[in-house]
PDB file of C-alpha atoms in Angstrom:
ATOM      1  CA  MET A   1      -2.117  -3.139 -44.219  1.00  0.00           C
ATOM      2  CA  SER A   2      -4.629  -1.072 -42.122  1.00  0.00           C
ATOM      3  CA  ALA A   3      -6.977  -4.165 -42.244  1.00  0.00           C
ATOM      4  CA  ILE A   4      -4.315  -6.486 -40.796  1.00  0.00           C
ATOM      5  CA  LEU A   5      -3.581  -3.632 -38.512  1.00  0.00           C
ATOM      6  CA  ARG A   6      -7.199  -3.597 -37.051  1.00  0.00           C
ATOM      7  CA  SER A   7      -6.996  -7.435 -36.928  1.00  0.00           C
ATOM      8  CA  VAL A   8      -3.837  -7.618 -34.734  1.00  0.00           C
ATOM      9  CA  LEU A   9      -5.752  -4.993 -32.441  1.00  0.00           C
ATOM     10  CA  GLU A  10      -8.755  -6.706 -32.284  1.00  0.00           C
ATOM     11  CA  ALA A  11      -6.916 -10.150 -31.918  1.00  0.00           C
ATOM     12  CA  SER A  12      -4.573  -8.855 -28.959  1.00  0.00           C
ATOM     13  CA  PRO A  13      -5.417  -9.860 -25.379  1.00  0.00           C
ATOM     14  CA  LEU A  14      -4.433  -6.557 -24.432  1.00  0.00           C
ATOM     15  CA  GLY A  15      -8.550  -5.477 -24.761  1.00  0.00           C
ATOM     16  CA  PHE A  16      -8.636  -2.974 -27.475  1.00  0.00           C
ATOM     17  CA  LYS A  17     -12.596  -2.473 -28.680  1.00  0.00           C
ATOM     18  CA  LEU A  18     -13.531  -0.514 -31.712  1.00  0.00           C
ATOM     19  CA  ALA A  19     -15.038   2.820 -30.472  1.00  0.00           C
ATOM     20  CA  GLY A  20     -15.975   6.494 -32.050  1.00  0.00           C
ATOM     21  CA  SER A  21     -18.430   6.375 -35.162  1.00  0.00           C
ATOM     22  CA  ARG A  22     -17.795   2.670 -36.712  1.00  0.00           C
ATOM     23  CA  ALA A  23     -18.740   1.270 -32.772  1.00  0.00           C
ATOM     24  CA  LEU A  24     -21.982   3.888 -33.145  1.00  0.00           C
ATOM     25  CA  GLY A  25     -22.941   2.644 -36.176  1.00  0.00           C
ATOM     26  CA  CYS A  26     -22.851   5.981 -37.809  1.00  0.00           C
ATOM     27  CA  ALA A  27     -19.398   5.728 -39.853  1.00  0.00           C
ATOM     28  CA  ASP A  28     -19.168   7.591 -43.618  1.00  0.00           C
ATOM     29  CA  PRO A  29     -16.682   5.896 -45.782  1.00  0.00           C
ATOM     30  CA  ALA A  30     -14.027   8.735 -44.821  1.00  0.00           C
ATOM     31  CA  SER A  31     -14.353   8.275 -40.923  1.00  0.00           C
ATOM     32  CA  ASP A  32     -11.030   6.930 -39.042  1.00  0.00           C
ATOM     33  CA  TRP A  33     -11.239   3.918 -37.045  1.00  0.00           C
ATOM     34  CA  ASP A  34     -11.147   4.325 -33.150  1.00  0.00           C
ATOM     35  CA  TYR A  35      -9.948   1.976 -30.720  1.00  0.00           C
ATOM     36  CA  VAL A  36     -10.301   2.009 -26.744  1.00  0.00           C
ATOM     37  CA  VAL A  37      -8.088   0.319 -24.153  1.00  0.00           C
ATOM     38  CA  THR A  38      -7.426   0.266 -20.580  1.00  0.00           C
ATOM     39  CA  GLY A  39      -3.552   1.862 -20.206  1.00  0.00           C
ATOM     40  CA  LYS A  40      -1.432  -0.978 -18.863  1.00  0.00           C
ATOM     41  CA  THR A  41       2.358  -0.741 -19.113  1.00  0.00           C
ATOM     42  CA  ASN A  42       2.394  -3.073 -22.156  1.00  0.00           C
ATOM     43  CA  VAL A  43       0.264  -1.455 -24.313  1.00  0.00           C
ATOM     44  CA  LEU A  44       2.440   1.618 -25.303  1.00  0.00           C
ATOM     45  CA  GLY A  45       5.559  -0.943 -26.337  1.00  0.00           C
ATOM     46  CA  PHE A  46       2.389  -2.876 -28.543  1.00  0.00           C
ATOM     47  CA  LEU A  47       1.717   0.100 -30.068  1.00  0.00           C
ATOM     48  CA  TYR A  48       4.934   1.821 -30.567  1.00  0.00           C
ATOM     49  CA  GLY A  49       5.926  -1.627 -31.645  1.00  0.00           C
ATOM     50  CA  LEU A  50       3.289  -1.522 -34.774  1.00  0.00           C
ATOM     51  CA  GLY A  51       4.125   2.357 -35.604  1.00  0.00           C
ATOM     52  CA  PHE A  52       1.706   4.455 -33.639  1.00  0.00           C
ATOM     53  CA  LYS A  53       2.469   7.910 -32.838  1.00  0.00           C
ATOM     54  CA  GLU A  54       1.224   9.618 -29.578  1.00  0.00           C
ATOM     55  CA  ILE A  55      -1.031  12.662 -30.437  1.00  0.00           C
ATOM     56  CA  SER A  56      -2.364  13.867 -27.454  1.00  0.00           C
ATOM     57  CA  LYS A  57      -2.124  13.275 -23.590  1.00  0.00           C
ATOM     58  CA  SER A  58      -4.414  13.642 -20.964  1.00  0.00           C
ATOM     59  CA  GLY A  59      -7.087  16.334 -20.837  1.00  0.00           C
ATOM     60  CA  ALA A  60      -9.207  15.383 -23.477  1.00  0.00           C
ATOM     61  CA  TYR A  61     -11.775  15.596 -21.837  1.00  0.00           C
ATOM     62  CA  GLU A  62     -12.326  17.170 -18.417  1.00  0.00           C
ATOM     63  CA  SER A  63     -13.570  13.884 -16.585  1.00  0.00           C
ATOM     64  CA  ASP A  64      -9.747  12.667 -16.797  1.00  0.00           C
ATOM     65  CA  VAL A  65     -10.727   9.256 -18.200  1.00  0.00           C
ATOM     66  CA  VAL A  66      -7.993   9.506 -21.353  1.00  0.00           C
ATOM     67  CA  ILE A  67      -4.555   9.085 -20.524  1.00  0.00           C
ATOM     68  CA  SER A  68      -3.509   9.688 -24.119  1.00  0.00           C
ATOM     69  CA  VAL A  69      -4.552   9.091 -27.395  1.00  0.00           C
ATOM     70  CA  TYR A  70      -1.908   7.298 -30.562  1.00  0.00           C
ATOM     71  CA  GLU A  71      -2.602   7.294 -34.041  1.00  0.00           C
ATOM     72  CA  LEU A  72      -1.489   5.523 -37.185  1.00  0.00           C
ATOM     73  CA  LYS A  73      -1.965   6.716 -40.873  1.00  0.00           C
ATOM     74  CA  ASN A  74      -1.200   5.257 -44.131  1.00  0.00           C
ATOM     75  CA  ALA A  75      -2.600   6.255 -47.345  1.00  0.00           C
ATOM     76  CA  ASP A  76      -6.333   4.628 -46.967  1.00  0.00           C
ATOM     77  CA  GLU A  77      -7.062   5.337 -43.694  1.00  0.00           C
ATOM     78  CA  THR A  78      -6.355   6.604 -40.002  1.00  0.00           C
ATOM     79  CA  ILE A  79      -6.323   4.130 -36.813  1.00  0.00           C
ATOM     80  CA  GLN A  80      -6.250   6.105 -33.484  1.00  0.00           C
ATOM     81  CA  VAL A  81      -6.055   4.307 -30.170  1.00  0.00           C
ATOM     82  CA  SER A  82      -7.622   6.197 -26.511  1.00  0.00           C
ATOM     83  CA  ILE A  83      -5.764   4.779 -23.832  1.00  0.00           C
ATOM     84  CA  GLU A  84      -8.063   5.162 -20.937  1.00  0.00           C
ATOM     85  CA  LYS A  85      -8.177   4.621 -16.937  1.00  0.00           C
ATOM     86  CA  ASP A  86     -10.694   2.394 -18.013  1.00  0.00           C
ATOM     87  CA  ALA A  87     -11.721   1.272 -21.167  1.00  0.00           C
ATOM     88  CA  GLN A  88     -15.116  -0.457 -19.994  1.00  0.00           C
ATOM     89  CA  PHE A  89     -16.367   2.849 -18.675  1.00  0.00           C
ATOM     90  CA  LYS A  90     -16.337   4.068 -22.271  1.00  0.00           C
ATOM     91  CA  GLU A  91     -17.875   0.915 -23.551  1.00  0.00           C
ATOM     92  CA  ARG A  92     -20.533   1.322 -21.783  1.00  0.00           C
ATOM     93  CA  ILE A  93     -21.166   4.812 -22.689  1.00  0.00           C
ATOM     94  CA  ILE A  94     -20.819   3.824 -26.133  1.00  0.00           C
ATOM     95  CA  GLN A  95     -23.507   1.279 -25.660  1.00  0.00           C
ATOM     96  CA  ALA A  96     -25.772   3.619 -24.075  1.00  0.00           C
ATOM     97  CA  MET A  97     -25.394   5.562 -27.429  1.00  0.00           C
ATOM     98  CA  ARG A  98     -25.987   2.604 -30.003  1.00  0.00           C
ATOM     99  CA  GLU A  99     -29.651   2.293 -27.607  1.00  0.00           C
ATOM    100  CA  SER A 100     -29.902   5.835 -27.955  1.00  0.00           C
ATOM    101  CA  ASP A 101     -31.096   7.414 -31.541  1.00  0.00           C
ATOM    102  CA  GLU A 102     -31.143  10.809 -30.009  1.00  0.00           C
ATOM    103  CA  LEU A 103     -27.380  10.694 -28.481  1.00  0.00           C
ATOM    104  CA  ARG A 104     -25.981   9.029 -31.782  1.00  0.00           C
ATOM    105  CA  ASP A 105     -27.714  11.623 -33.850  1.00  0.00           C
ATOM    106  CA  PHE A 106     -26.368  14.544 -31.736  1.00  0.00           C
ATOM    107  CA  ASP A 107     -22.914  13.247 -31.678  1.00  0.00           C
ATOM    108  CA  LYS A 108     -23.012  13.115 -35.272  1.00  0.00           C
ATOM    109  CA  ALA A 109     -24.291  16.357 -35.893  1.00  0.00           C
ATOM    110  CA  LEU A 110     -21.548  17.695 -33.734  1.00  0.00           C
ATOM    111  CA  ARG A 111     -19.003  16.236 -36.425  1.00  0.00           C
ATOM    112  CA  GLY A 112     -16.648  18.656 -37.592  1.00  0.00           C
ATOM    113  CA  ASN A 113     -16.527  20.882 -34.447  1.00  0.00           C
ATOM    114  CA  LYS A 114     -14.097  19.363 -31.679  1.00  0.00           C
ATOM    115  CA  ASP A 115     -15.205  21.608 -29.050  1.00  0.00           C
ATOM    116  CA  ALA A 116     -18.541  20.891 -29.242  1.00  0.00           C
ATOM    117  CA  ARG A 117     -17.909  16.929 -29.184  1.00  0.00           C
ATOM    118  CA  ASP A 118     -15.609  16.963 -26.535  1.00  0.00           C
ATOM    119  CA  ALA A 119     -18.380  19.063 -24.290  1.00  0.00           C
ATOM    120  CA  LEU A 120     -20.748  16.191 -25.289  1.00  0.00           C
ATOM    121  CA  TRP A 121     -18.329  13.534 -24.357  1.00  0.00           C
ATOM    122  CA  THR A 122     -17.359  15.153 -21.407  1.00  0.00           C
ATOM    123  CA  ALA A 123     -21.129  15.583 -20.328  1.00  0.00           C
ATOM    124  CA  LEU A 124     -21.558  11.643 -21.005  1.00  0.00           C
ATOM    125  CA  TYR A 125     -18.364  10.981 -18.884  1.00  0.00           C
ATOM    126  CA  ARG A 126     -19.778  12.837 -16.013  1.00  0.00           C
ATOM    127  CA  LEU A 127     -22.935  11.305 -16.506  1.00  0.00           C
ATOM    128  CA  ALA A 128     -21.755   8.006 -16.196  1.00  0.00           C
ATOM    129  CA  GLY A 129     -19.931   8.672 -13.010  1.00  0.00           C
ATOM    130  CA  TRP A 130     -22.635   9.430 -11.669  1.00  0.00           C
ATOM    131  CA  GLN A 131     -24.528   6.440 -12.628  1.00  0.00           C
ATOM    132  CA  ARG A 132     -21.512   4.209 -11.404  1.00  0.00           C
ATOM    133  CA  LYS A 133     -20.708   5.579  -8.437  1.00  0.00           C
ATOM    134  CA  THR A 134     -24.470   5.402  -7.541  1.00  0.00           C
ATOM    135  CA  GLN A 135     -24.552   1.901  -8.771  1.00  0.00           C
ATOM    136  CA  CYS A 136     -21.063   1.170  -6.121  1.00  0.00           C
ATOM    137  CA  ASP A 137     -23.359   2.353  -3.355  1.00  0.00           C
ATOM    138  CA  THR A 138     -25.687   0.435  -4.186  1.00  0.00           C
ATOM    139  CA  CYS A 139     -23.850  -2.129  -3.876  1.00  0.00           C
ATOM    140  CA  LYS A 140     -22.015  -1.678  -1.179  1.00  0.00           C
ATOM    141  CA  ARG A 141     -25.236  -0.761   0.947  1.00  0.00           C
ATOM    142  CA  ALA A 142     -26.796  -4.329  -0.707  1.00  0.00           C
ATOM    143  CA  GLY A 143     -23.210  -5.867   0.671  1.00  0.00           C
ATOM    144  CA  ASP A 144     -22.577  -7.287  -2.761  1.00  0.00           C
ATOM    145  CA  ASP A 145     -18.863  -7.313  -3.408  1.00  0.00           C
ATOM    146  CA  ILE A 146     -19.216  -6.292  -7.257  1.00  0.00           C
ATOM    147  CA  GLU A 147     -16.426  -3.904  -8.695  1.00  0.00           C
ATOM    148  CA  PHE A 148     -17.542  -1.536 -11.314  1.00  0.00           C
TER     149      PHE A 148
END
């Protein structure tokens, strides 16, 4: 059943992307399935229609990137979807973590310590936000019309 739901999420035109330990390549058999999606009005109806329930509102990270988190549990596994203001922003952070053994190892070492992992992700969002702002300022100075 969960494999079918994951396929539905991944095939959806709403843009669900794999996140968490599975996206980082460091999942274990007990790992849940994490997805990220940019918040749009039709995302909530889609998730509710599949049976997802809200488990967290905004404020999970100081960055104010996360809007809410939805979850669907069954006997086999758990699927969580983080609805964010900009899912591509998180995808860039995940890509940077994939390319950095140190960041991936640090994230993995913090498993089971929610406060420490939240602090790590908050720091990563802040760093990525600073880089994103810098990139935008650079584009404006260069006269490019690029949106990040």
